[in-house]
Coordinates of C-alpha atoms and ligand atoms in Angstrom, one line a residue:
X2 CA 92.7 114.0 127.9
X3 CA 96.3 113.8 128.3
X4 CA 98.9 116.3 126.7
X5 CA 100.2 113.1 124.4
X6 CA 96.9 112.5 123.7
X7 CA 96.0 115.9 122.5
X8 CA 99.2 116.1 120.9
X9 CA 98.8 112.6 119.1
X10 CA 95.4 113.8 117.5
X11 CA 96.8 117.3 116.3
X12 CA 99.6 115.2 114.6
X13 CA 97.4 112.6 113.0
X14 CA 95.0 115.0 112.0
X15 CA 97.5 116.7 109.8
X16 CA 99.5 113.5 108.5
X17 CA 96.2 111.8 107.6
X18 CA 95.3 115.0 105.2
X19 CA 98.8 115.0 103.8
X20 CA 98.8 113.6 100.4
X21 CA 102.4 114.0 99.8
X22 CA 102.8 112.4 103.2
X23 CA 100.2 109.4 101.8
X24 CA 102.3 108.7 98.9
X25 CA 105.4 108.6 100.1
X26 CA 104.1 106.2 102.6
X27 CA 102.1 104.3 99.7
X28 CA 104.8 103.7 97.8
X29 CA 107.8 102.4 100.1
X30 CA 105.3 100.1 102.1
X31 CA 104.3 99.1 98.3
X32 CA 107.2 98.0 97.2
X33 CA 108.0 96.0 101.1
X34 CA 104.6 94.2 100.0
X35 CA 106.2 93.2 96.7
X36 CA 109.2 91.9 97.6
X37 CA 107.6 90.0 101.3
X38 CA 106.1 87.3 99.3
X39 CA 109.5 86.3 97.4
X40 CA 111.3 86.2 101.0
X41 CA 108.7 83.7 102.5
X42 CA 109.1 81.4 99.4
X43 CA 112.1 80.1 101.4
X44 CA 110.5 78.7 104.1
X45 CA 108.6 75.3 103.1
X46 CA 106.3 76.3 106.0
X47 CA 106.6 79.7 106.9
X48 CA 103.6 79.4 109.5
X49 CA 105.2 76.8 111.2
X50 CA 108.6 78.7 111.2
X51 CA 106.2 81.5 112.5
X52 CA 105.1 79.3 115.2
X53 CA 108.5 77.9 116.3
X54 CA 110.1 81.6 116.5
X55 CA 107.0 82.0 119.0
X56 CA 107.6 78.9 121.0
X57 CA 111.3 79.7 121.4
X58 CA 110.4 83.1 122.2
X59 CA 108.2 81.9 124.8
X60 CA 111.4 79.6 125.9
X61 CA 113.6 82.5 126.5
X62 CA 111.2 85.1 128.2
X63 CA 109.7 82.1 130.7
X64 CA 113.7 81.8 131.5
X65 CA 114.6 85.6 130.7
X66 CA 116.6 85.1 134.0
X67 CA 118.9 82.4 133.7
X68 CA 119.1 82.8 130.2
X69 CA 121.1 86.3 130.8
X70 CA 122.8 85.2 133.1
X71 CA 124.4 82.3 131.1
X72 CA 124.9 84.9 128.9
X73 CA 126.8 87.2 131.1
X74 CA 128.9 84.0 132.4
X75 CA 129.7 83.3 129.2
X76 CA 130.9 86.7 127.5
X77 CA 132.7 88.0 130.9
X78 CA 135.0 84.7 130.6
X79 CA 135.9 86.3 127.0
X80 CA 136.9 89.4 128.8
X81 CA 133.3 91.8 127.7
X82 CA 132.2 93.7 131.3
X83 CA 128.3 92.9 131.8
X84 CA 126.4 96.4 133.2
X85 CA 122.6 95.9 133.9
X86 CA 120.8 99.4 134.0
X87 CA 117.6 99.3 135.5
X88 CA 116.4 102.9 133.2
X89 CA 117.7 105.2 131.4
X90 CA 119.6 106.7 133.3
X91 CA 121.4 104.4 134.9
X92 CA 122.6 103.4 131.4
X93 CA 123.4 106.9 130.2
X94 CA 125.9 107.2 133.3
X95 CA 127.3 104.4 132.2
X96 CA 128.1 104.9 129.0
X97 CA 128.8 108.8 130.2
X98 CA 131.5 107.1 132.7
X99 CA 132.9 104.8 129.9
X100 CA 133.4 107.9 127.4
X101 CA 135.1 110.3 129.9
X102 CA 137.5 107.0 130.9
X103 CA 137.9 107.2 127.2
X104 CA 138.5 110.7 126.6
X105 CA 136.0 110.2 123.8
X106 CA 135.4 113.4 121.6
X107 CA 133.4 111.0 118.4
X108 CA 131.4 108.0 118.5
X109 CA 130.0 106.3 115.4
X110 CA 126.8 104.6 116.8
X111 CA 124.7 102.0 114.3
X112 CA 121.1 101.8 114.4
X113 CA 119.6 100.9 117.4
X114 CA 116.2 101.6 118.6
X115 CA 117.0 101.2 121.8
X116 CA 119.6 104.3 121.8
X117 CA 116.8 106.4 120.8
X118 CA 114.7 105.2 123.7
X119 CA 117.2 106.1 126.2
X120 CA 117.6 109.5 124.1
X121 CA 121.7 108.6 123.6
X122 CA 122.4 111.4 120.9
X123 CA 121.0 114.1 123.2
X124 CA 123.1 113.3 126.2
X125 CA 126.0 112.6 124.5
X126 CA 125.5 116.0 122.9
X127 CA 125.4 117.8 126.5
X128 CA 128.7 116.1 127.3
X129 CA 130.6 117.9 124.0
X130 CA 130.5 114.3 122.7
X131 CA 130.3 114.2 118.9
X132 CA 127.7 111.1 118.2
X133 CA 127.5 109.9 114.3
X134 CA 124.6 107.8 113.5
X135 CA 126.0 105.6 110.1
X136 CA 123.3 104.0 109.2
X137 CA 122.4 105.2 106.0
X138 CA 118.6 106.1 107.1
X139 CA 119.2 106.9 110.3
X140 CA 122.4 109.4 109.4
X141 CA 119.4 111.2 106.8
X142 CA 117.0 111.6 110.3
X143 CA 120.6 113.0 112.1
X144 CA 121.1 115.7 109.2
X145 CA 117.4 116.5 109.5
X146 CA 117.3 116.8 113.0
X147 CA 114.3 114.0 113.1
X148 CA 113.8 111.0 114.9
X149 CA 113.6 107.7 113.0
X150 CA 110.2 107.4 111.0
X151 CA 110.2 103.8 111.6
X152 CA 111.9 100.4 113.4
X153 CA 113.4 99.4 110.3
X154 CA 113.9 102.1 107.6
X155 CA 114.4 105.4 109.5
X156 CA 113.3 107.5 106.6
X157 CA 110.9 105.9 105.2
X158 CA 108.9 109.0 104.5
X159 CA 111.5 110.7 102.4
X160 CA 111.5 110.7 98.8
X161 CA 115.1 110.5 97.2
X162 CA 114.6 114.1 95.9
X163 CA 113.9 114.9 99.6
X164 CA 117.0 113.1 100.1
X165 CA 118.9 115.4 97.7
X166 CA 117.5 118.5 99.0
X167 CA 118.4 117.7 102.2
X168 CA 122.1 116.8 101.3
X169 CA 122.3 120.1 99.2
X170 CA 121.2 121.9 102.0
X171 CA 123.7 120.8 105.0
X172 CA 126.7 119.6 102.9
X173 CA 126.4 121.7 100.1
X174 CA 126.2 118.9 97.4
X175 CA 124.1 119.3 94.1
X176 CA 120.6 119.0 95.0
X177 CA 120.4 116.8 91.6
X178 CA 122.4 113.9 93.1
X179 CA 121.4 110.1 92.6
X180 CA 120.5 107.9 95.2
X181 CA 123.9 106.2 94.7
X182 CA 125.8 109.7 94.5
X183 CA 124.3 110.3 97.6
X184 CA 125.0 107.3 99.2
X185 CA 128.4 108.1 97.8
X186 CA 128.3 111.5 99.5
X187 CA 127.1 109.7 103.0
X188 CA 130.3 107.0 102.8
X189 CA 133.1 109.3 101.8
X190 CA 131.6 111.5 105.6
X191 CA 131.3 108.4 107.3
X192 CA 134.4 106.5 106.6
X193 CA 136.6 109.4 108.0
X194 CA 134.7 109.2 111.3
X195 CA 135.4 105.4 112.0
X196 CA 138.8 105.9 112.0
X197 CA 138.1 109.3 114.3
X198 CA 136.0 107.6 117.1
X199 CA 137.5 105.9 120.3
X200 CA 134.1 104.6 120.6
X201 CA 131.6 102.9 118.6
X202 CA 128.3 102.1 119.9
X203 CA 125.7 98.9 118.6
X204 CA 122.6 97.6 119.6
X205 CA 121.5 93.9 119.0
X206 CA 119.3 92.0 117.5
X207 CA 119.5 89.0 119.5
X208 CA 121.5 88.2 122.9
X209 CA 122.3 84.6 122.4
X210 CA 122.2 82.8 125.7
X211 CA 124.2 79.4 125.3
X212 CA 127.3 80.9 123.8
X213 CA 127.5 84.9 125.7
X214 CA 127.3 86.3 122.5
X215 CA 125.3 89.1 120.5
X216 CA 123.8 89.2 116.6
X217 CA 123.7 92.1 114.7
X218 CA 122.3 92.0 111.3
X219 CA 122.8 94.9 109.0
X220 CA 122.8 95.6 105.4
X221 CA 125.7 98.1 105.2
X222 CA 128.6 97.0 106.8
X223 CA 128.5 99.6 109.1
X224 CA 127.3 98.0 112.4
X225 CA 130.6 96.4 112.0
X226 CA 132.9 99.5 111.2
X227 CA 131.6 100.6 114.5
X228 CA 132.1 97.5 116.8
X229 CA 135.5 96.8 115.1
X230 CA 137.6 100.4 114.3
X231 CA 137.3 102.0 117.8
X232 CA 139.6 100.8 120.1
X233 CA 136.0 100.7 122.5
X234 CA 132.5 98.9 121.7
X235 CA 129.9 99.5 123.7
X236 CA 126.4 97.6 123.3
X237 CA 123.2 98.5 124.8
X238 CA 120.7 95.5 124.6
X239 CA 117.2 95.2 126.1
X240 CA 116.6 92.0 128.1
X241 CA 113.9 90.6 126.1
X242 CA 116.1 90.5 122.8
X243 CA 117.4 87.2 124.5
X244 CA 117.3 84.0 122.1
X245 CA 118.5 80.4 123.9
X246 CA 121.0 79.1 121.7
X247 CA 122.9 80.0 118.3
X248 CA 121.4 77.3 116.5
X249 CA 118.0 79.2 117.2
X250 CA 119.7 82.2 114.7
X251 CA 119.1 79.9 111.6
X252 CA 115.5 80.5 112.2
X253 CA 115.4 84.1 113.3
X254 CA 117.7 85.8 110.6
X255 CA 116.1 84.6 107.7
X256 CA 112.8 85.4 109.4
X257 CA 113.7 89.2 110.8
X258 CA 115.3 89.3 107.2
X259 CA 111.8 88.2 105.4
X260 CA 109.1 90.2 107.4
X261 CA 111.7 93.3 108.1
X262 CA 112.6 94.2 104.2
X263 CA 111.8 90.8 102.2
X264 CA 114.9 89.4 101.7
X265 CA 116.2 85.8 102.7
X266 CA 118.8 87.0 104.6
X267 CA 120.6 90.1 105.8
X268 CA 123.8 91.4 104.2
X269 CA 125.8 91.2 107.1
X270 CA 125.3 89.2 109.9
X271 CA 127.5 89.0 112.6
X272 CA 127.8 87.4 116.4
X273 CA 130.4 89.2 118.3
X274 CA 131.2 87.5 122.1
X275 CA 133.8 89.5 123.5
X276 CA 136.8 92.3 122.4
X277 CA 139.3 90.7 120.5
X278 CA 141.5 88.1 121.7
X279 CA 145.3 87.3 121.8
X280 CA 146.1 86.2 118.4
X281 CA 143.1 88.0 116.4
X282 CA 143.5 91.3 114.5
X283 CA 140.4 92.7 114.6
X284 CA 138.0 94.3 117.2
X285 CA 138.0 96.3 119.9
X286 CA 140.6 96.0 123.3
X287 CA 137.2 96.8 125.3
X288 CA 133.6 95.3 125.0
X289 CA 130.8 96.5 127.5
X290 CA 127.3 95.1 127.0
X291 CA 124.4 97.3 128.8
X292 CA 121.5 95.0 129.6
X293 CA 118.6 97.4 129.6
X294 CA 115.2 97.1 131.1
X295 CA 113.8 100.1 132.1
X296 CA 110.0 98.9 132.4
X297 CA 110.4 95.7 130.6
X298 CA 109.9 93.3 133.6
X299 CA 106.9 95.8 134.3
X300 CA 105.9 93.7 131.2
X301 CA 107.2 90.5 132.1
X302 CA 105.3 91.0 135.4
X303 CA 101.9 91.5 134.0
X304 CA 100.6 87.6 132.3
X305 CA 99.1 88.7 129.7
X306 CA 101.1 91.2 127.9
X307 CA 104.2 89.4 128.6
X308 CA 103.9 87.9 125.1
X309 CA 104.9 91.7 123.7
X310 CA 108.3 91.0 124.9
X311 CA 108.4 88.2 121.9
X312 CA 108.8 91.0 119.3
X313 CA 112.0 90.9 117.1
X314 CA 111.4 94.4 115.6
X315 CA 110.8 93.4 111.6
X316 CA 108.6 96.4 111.8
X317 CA 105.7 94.0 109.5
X318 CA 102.9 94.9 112.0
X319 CA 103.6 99.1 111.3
X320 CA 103.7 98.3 107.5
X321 CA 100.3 96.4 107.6
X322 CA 98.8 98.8 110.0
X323 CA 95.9 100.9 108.7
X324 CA 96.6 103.6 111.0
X325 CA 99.8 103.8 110.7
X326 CA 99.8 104.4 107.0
X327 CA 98.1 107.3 107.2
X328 CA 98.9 108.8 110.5
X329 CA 103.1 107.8 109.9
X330 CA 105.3 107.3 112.7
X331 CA 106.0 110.7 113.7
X332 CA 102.5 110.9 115.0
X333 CA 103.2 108.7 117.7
X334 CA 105.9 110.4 119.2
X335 CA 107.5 107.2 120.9
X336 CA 110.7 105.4 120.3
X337 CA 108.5 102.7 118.8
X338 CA 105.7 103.0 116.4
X339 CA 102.7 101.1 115.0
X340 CA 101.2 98.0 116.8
X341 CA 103.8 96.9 118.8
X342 CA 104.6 100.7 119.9
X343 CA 100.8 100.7 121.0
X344 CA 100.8 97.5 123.0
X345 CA 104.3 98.2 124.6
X346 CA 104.2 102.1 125.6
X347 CA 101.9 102.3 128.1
X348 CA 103.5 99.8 130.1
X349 CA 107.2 100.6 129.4
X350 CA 106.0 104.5 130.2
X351 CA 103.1 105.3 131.8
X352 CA 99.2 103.8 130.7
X353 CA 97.5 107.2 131.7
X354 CA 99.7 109.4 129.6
X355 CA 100.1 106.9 126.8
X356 CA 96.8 104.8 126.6
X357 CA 95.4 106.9 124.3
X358 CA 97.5 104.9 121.6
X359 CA 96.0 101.2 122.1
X360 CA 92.4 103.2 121.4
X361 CA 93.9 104.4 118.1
X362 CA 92.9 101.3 116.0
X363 CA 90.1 99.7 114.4
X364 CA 91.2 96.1 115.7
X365 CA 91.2 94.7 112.3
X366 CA 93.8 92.3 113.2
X367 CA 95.8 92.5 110.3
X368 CA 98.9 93.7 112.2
X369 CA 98.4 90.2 114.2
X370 CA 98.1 88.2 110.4
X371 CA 101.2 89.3 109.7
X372 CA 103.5 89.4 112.7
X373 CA 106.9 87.4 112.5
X374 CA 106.1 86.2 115.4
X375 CA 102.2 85.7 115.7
X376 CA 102.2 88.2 118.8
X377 CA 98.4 88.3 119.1
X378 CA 98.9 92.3 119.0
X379 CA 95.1 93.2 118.2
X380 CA 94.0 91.3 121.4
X381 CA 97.0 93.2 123.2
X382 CA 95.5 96.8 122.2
X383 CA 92.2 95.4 123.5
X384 CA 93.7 94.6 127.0
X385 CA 95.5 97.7 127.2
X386 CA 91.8 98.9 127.1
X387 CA 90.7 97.1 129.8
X388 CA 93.7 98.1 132.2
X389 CA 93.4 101.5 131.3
X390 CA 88.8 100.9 133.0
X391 CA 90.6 99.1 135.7
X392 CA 93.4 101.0 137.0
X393 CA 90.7 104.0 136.5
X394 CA 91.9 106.0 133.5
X395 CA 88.2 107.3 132.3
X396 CA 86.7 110.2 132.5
X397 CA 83.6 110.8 133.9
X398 CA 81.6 111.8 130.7
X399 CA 83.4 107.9 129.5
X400 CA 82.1 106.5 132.4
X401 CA 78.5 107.9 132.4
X402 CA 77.9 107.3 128.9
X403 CA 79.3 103.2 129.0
X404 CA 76.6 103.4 131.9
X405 CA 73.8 105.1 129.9
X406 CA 74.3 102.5 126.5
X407 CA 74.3 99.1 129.3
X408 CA 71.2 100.4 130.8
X409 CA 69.6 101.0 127.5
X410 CA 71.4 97.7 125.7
X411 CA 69.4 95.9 128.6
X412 CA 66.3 96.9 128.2
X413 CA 64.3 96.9 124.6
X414 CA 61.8 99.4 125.6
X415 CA 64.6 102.1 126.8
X416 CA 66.2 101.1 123.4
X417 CA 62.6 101.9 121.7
X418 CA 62.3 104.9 123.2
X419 CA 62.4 108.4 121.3
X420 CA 62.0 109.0 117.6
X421 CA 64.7 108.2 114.9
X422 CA 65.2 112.1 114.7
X423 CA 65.5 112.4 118.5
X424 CA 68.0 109.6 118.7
X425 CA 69.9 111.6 115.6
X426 CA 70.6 114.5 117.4
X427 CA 71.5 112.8 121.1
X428 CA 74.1 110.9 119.6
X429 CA 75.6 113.4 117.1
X430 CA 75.4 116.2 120.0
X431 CA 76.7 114.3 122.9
X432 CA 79.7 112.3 120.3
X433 CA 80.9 115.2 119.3
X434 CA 85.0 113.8 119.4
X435 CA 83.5 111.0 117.5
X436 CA 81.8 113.3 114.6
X437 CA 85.3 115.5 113.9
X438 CA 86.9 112.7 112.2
X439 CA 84.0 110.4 111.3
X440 CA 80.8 111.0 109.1
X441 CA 77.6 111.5 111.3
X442 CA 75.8 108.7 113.0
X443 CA 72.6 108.0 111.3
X444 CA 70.0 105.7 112.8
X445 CA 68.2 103.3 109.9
X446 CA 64.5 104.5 109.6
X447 CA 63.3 101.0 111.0
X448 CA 65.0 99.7 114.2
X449 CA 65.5 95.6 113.6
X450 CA 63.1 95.5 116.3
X451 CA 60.5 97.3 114.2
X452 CA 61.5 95.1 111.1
X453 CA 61.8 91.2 113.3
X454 CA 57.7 92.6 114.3
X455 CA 56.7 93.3 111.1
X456 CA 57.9 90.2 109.4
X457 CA 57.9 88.0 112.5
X458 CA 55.1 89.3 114.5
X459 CA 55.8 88.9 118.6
X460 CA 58.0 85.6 118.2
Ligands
SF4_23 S1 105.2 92.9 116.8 FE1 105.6 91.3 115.3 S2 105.3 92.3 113.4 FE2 105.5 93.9 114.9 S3 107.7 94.5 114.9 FE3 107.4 92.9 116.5 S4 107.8 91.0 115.5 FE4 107.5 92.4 113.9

């Protein structure tokens, strides 16, 4: 078993006795399920708008190529510098270099899941760098010293008097505050550090192809405090976030909008392509995009999970997830949780260390019913399973007992064999992993072979 693995099961075996933990959880994906269904009353089809997103996904990562590099033609002609990084690293110098050209001391960052895959905050920390997340959620994880909770709503397993406490605690306000005091509290801190930072850092949502240009969506205002204020933007993009056109956005932001929170549309949407120009008052002198893959065409390479790299992170598959509710995202401990965290980890780290997490699930398929994109992500977990056998990640116990159960599967008399007593105790003593979280196996008194005889005779 690997360490992760161990790890994962440690977690999960204390989130899933949590009740606190459960509520929480219960109640903000309760209240996403109430307001889902008034989002998709917009479209007049919303399967069909499901499908399309899919077809144009399909488009762009069949093209993933020449699609970024119209992109990059397009935006350098604006006067944005193009890096590709090939891993983290190779975008963390970059951004290291861009800062010390800068003389950066504070950099207001929005959300971006991507950041926190490349561990951002951390090194920019070991370079005396003062990094500011001002998202709302994601500045509560900073305070805590947590990563986010989830792709959408960072702290999603804090209740507002959590909220409080933790505000009372590190800035020393009343721990009675409301949630709009505290909001308050968390805009009066960030404002100051806007007009502080020489850089401000974005992800994106979408790299548009046709036009060079990048769409964040945001429901605060403050993706754009931090690409417009500093005199510097920096955006770090993964490849796959590439859409073919800008006329494909009125399509995808109403549906990332529906499936990620249930609303029709973002607060702020926003397509940036390039620094500011001669003439224009706002934005940045300097734009740098970092087109990230590190392991992505790992994924674009393998046929049939390439249809992972659809995903436009509305987090709908970790909110219908069963496991996931009751194991919460910490559990995981990846950048990306749930489902789509499942399918993509293994291949963006390493499938021996990280398999572990496409086993975790009971392949209902319900994160596959409601994925804004209809990535078949149940089937994906399954062939995750079958690389794992291929590529040899089993242990021999694994092994020898898939052997044992064909043999016997095969063969009625080997499955007659033994009494219902005998067959009791071999399966509860050899399954023992299988036992500490599950009630005991039990076999029926009567085999259905037994019962097909007696009612059937020898047919
Ligand atoms: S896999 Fe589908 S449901 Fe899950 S985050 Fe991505 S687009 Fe949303």
């Amino acid at each position: 078993m690997s360490e992760h693995s161990e790890s994962f099961i440690e977690k999960s075996t204390v989130k899933t006795a949590d009740r606190d933990h459960r509520r929480k959880i219960n109640f903000n994906i309760g209240r996403y399920n109430a307001v889902v269904p008034k989002g998709k009353e917009q479209f007049s089809n919303v399967n069909l708008a499901r499908e399309k997103a899919k077809n144009i996904k399909w488009k762009a990562i069949e093209n993933l190529d020449k699609m970024l590099e119209s992109f990059e033609a397009k935006i350098t002609k604006r006067g944005a510098k193009v890096i590709w990084a090939e891993d983290a690293q190779q975008a963390l110098d970059e951004i290291g270099k861009i800062c010390a050209e800068k003389k950066c001391k504070t950099l207001v960052k929005s959300k971006s899941m991507v950041t926190e895959e490349i561990h951002l905050n951390k090194f920019l920390e070991e370079k005396g760098i003062e990094s500011i997340e001002t998202d709302l959620g994601e500045y509560i994880q900073q305070l805590d010293g947590e990563p986010p909770y989830h792709i959408v709503t960072p702290a999603m397993h804090k209740s507002k008097e959590d909220v409080a406490k933790l505000f009372a605690d590190k800035l020393g306000t009343d721990p009675k505050l409301t949630p709009e005091q505290l909001t308050q509290v968390a805009r009066n801190v960030l404002r100051k550090k806007y007009a502080e930072a020489e850089v401000g850092i974005t992800g994106a949502n979408f790299i548009i192809a046709d036009i060079g240009g990048i769409a964040i969506t945001e429901n605060e205002g403050n993706a754009r405090l931090s690409c417009s204020i500093p005199k510097t933007h920096i955006v770090v993009a993964s490849i796959e976030k590439v859409i073919p056109s800008m006329n494909d956005l009125a399509l995808f932001w109403p549906l990332l909008a529906t499936y990620g929170t249930g609303q029709k549309i973002t607060v702020y949407s926003t397509i940036i392509n390039g620094p500011r120009q001669e003439g224009e008052t706002d934005g940045p002198d300097e734009m740098y995009v970092i087109l990230l893959d590190n392991g992505r065409t790992n994924i674009l390479a393998n046929e049939k999970t390439r249809e992972s790299l659809y995903c436009i992170r509305c987090g709908a598959c970790l909110n219908a997830c069963p496991v996931y509710k009751n194991i919460g995202g910490h559990s995981y401990e990846t950048t990306y949780s749930g489902p789509i965290g499942s399918v993509i980890t293994p291949h963006l780290k390493e499938m021996k260390e990280w398999k572990h997490l496409s086993y975790a699930s009971s392949l209902c398929g319900n994160c596959t019913e409601v994925c804004a994109v209809k990535i078949n992500l149940h089937e994906l977990l399954l062939e995750n399973r079958h690389e794992a056998v291929d590529e040899g990640d089993t242990s021999f116990v694994e092994r020898t007992g898939w052997k044992l159960w064909k043999k016997a599967m095969l063969k009625r008399n080997l499955m007659n064999m033994g009494s219902r007593k005998i067959k009791n105790w071999v399966v509860n003593t050899l399954l023992k992993g299988w036992k500490e979280h599950r009630s005991k196996m039990e076999f029926p008194k009567k085999s259905f072979n037994q019962m097909w005889k007696e009612k059937y005779g020898n047919r």
